[in-house]
PDB file of C-alpha atoms in Angstrom:
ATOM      1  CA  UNK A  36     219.020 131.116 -29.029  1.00  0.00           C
ATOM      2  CA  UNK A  37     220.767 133.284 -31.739  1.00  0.00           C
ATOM      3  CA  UNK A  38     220.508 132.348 -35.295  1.00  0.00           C
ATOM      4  CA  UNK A  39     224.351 132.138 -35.104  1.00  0.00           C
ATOM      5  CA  UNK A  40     224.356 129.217 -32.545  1.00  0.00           C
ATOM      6  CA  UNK A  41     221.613 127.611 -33.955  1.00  0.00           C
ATOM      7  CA  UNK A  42     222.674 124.134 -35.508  1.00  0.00           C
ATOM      8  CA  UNK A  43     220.775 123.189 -38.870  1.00  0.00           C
ATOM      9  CA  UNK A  44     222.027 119.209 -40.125  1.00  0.00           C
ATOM     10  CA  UNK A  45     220.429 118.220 -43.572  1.00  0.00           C
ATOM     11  CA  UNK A  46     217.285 116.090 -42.921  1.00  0.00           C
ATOM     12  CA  UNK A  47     218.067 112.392 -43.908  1.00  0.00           C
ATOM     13  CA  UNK A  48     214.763 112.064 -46.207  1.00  0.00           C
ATOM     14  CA  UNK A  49     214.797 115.540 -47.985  1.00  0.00           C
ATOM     15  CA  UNK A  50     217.810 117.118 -48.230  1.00  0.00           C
ATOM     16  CA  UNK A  51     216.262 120.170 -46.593  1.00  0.00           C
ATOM     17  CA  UNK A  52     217.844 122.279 -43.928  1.00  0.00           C
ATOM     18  CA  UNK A  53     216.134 120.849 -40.286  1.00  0.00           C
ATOM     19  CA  UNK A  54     216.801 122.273 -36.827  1.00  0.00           C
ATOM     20  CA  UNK A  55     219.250 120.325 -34.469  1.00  0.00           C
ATOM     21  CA  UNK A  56     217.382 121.368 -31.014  1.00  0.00           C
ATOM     22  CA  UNK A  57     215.238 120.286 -28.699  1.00  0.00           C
ATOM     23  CA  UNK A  58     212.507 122.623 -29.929  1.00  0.00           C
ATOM     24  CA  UNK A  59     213.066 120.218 -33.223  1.00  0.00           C
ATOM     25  CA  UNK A  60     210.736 117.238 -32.171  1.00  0.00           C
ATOM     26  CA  UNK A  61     211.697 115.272 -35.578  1.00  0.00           C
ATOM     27  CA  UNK A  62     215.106 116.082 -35.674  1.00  0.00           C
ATOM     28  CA  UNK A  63     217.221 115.275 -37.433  1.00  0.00           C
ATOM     29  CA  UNK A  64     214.330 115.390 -39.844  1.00  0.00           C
ATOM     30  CA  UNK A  65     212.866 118.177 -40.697  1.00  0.00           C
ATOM     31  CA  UNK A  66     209.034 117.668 -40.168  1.00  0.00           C
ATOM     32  CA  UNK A  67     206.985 114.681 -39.218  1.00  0.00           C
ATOM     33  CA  UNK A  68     206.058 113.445 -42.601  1.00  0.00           C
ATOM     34  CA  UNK A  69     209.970 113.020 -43.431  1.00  0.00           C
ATOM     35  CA  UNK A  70     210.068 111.363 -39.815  1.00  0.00           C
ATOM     36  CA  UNK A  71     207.435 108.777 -40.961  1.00  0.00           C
ATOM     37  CA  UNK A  72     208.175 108.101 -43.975  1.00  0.00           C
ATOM     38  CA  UNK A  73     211.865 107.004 -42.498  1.00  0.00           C
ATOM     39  CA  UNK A  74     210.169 104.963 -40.044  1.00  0.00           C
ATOM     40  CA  UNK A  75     207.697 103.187 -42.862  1.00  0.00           C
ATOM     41  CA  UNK A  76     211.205 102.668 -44.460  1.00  0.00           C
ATOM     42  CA  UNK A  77     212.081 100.360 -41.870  1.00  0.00           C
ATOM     43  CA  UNK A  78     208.985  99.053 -40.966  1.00  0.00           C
ATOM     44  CA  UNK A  79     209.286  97.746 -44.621  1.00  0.00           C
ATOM     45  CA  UNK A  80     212.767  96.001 -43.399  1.00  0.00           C
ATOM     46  CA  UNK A  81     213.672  98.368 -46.611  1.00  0.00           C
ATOM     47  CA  UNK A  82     217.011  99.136 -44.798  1.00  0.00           C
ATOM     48  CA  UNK A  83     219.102  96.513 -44.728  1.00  0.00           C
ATOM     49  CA  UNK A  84     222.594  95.336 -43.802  1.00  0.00           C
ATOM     50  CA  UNK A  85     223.911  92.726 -46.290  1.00  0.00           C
ATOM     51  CA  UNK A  86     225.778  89.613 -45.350  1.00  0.00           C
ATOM     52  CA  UNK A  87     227.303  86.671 -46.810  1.00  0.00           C
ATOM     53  CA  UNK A  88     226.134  83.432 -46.991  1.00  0.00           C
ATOM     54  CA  UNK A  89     228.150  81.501 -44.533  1.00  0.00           C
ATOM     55  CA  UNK A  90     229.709  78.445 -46.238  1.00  0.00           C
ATOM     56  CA  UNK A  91     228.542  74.885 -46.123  1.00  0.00           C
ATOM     57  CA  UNK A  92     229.587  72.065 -44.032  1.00  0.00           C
TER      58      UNK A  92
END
């Protein structure tokens, strides 16, 4: 791969620059700490999708 085709996304946890490639095995993140500290996000249920009450009978 050239540098010019390679694909760099901003990892989701840091901010840094990660490689978008199979030789990435975190990506989008850009190492495996940033990878599980993601996952521990979740695992905490600390991403969550909000919804309103539905309304009484």
């Amino acid at each position: 791969m050239t540098s010019a085709s390679i694909k760099r996304v901003a990892c989701p946890q840091c901010g840094k620059d990660a490689i978008f490639s199979p030789e990435n095995p975190y990506r989008p993140f850009c190492s495996q700490r940033c990878q599980q500290i993601d996952l521990g996000a979740w695992a905490n249920e600390d991403f969550r999708i909000p919804v309103a009450p539905e309304p009484e009978e």
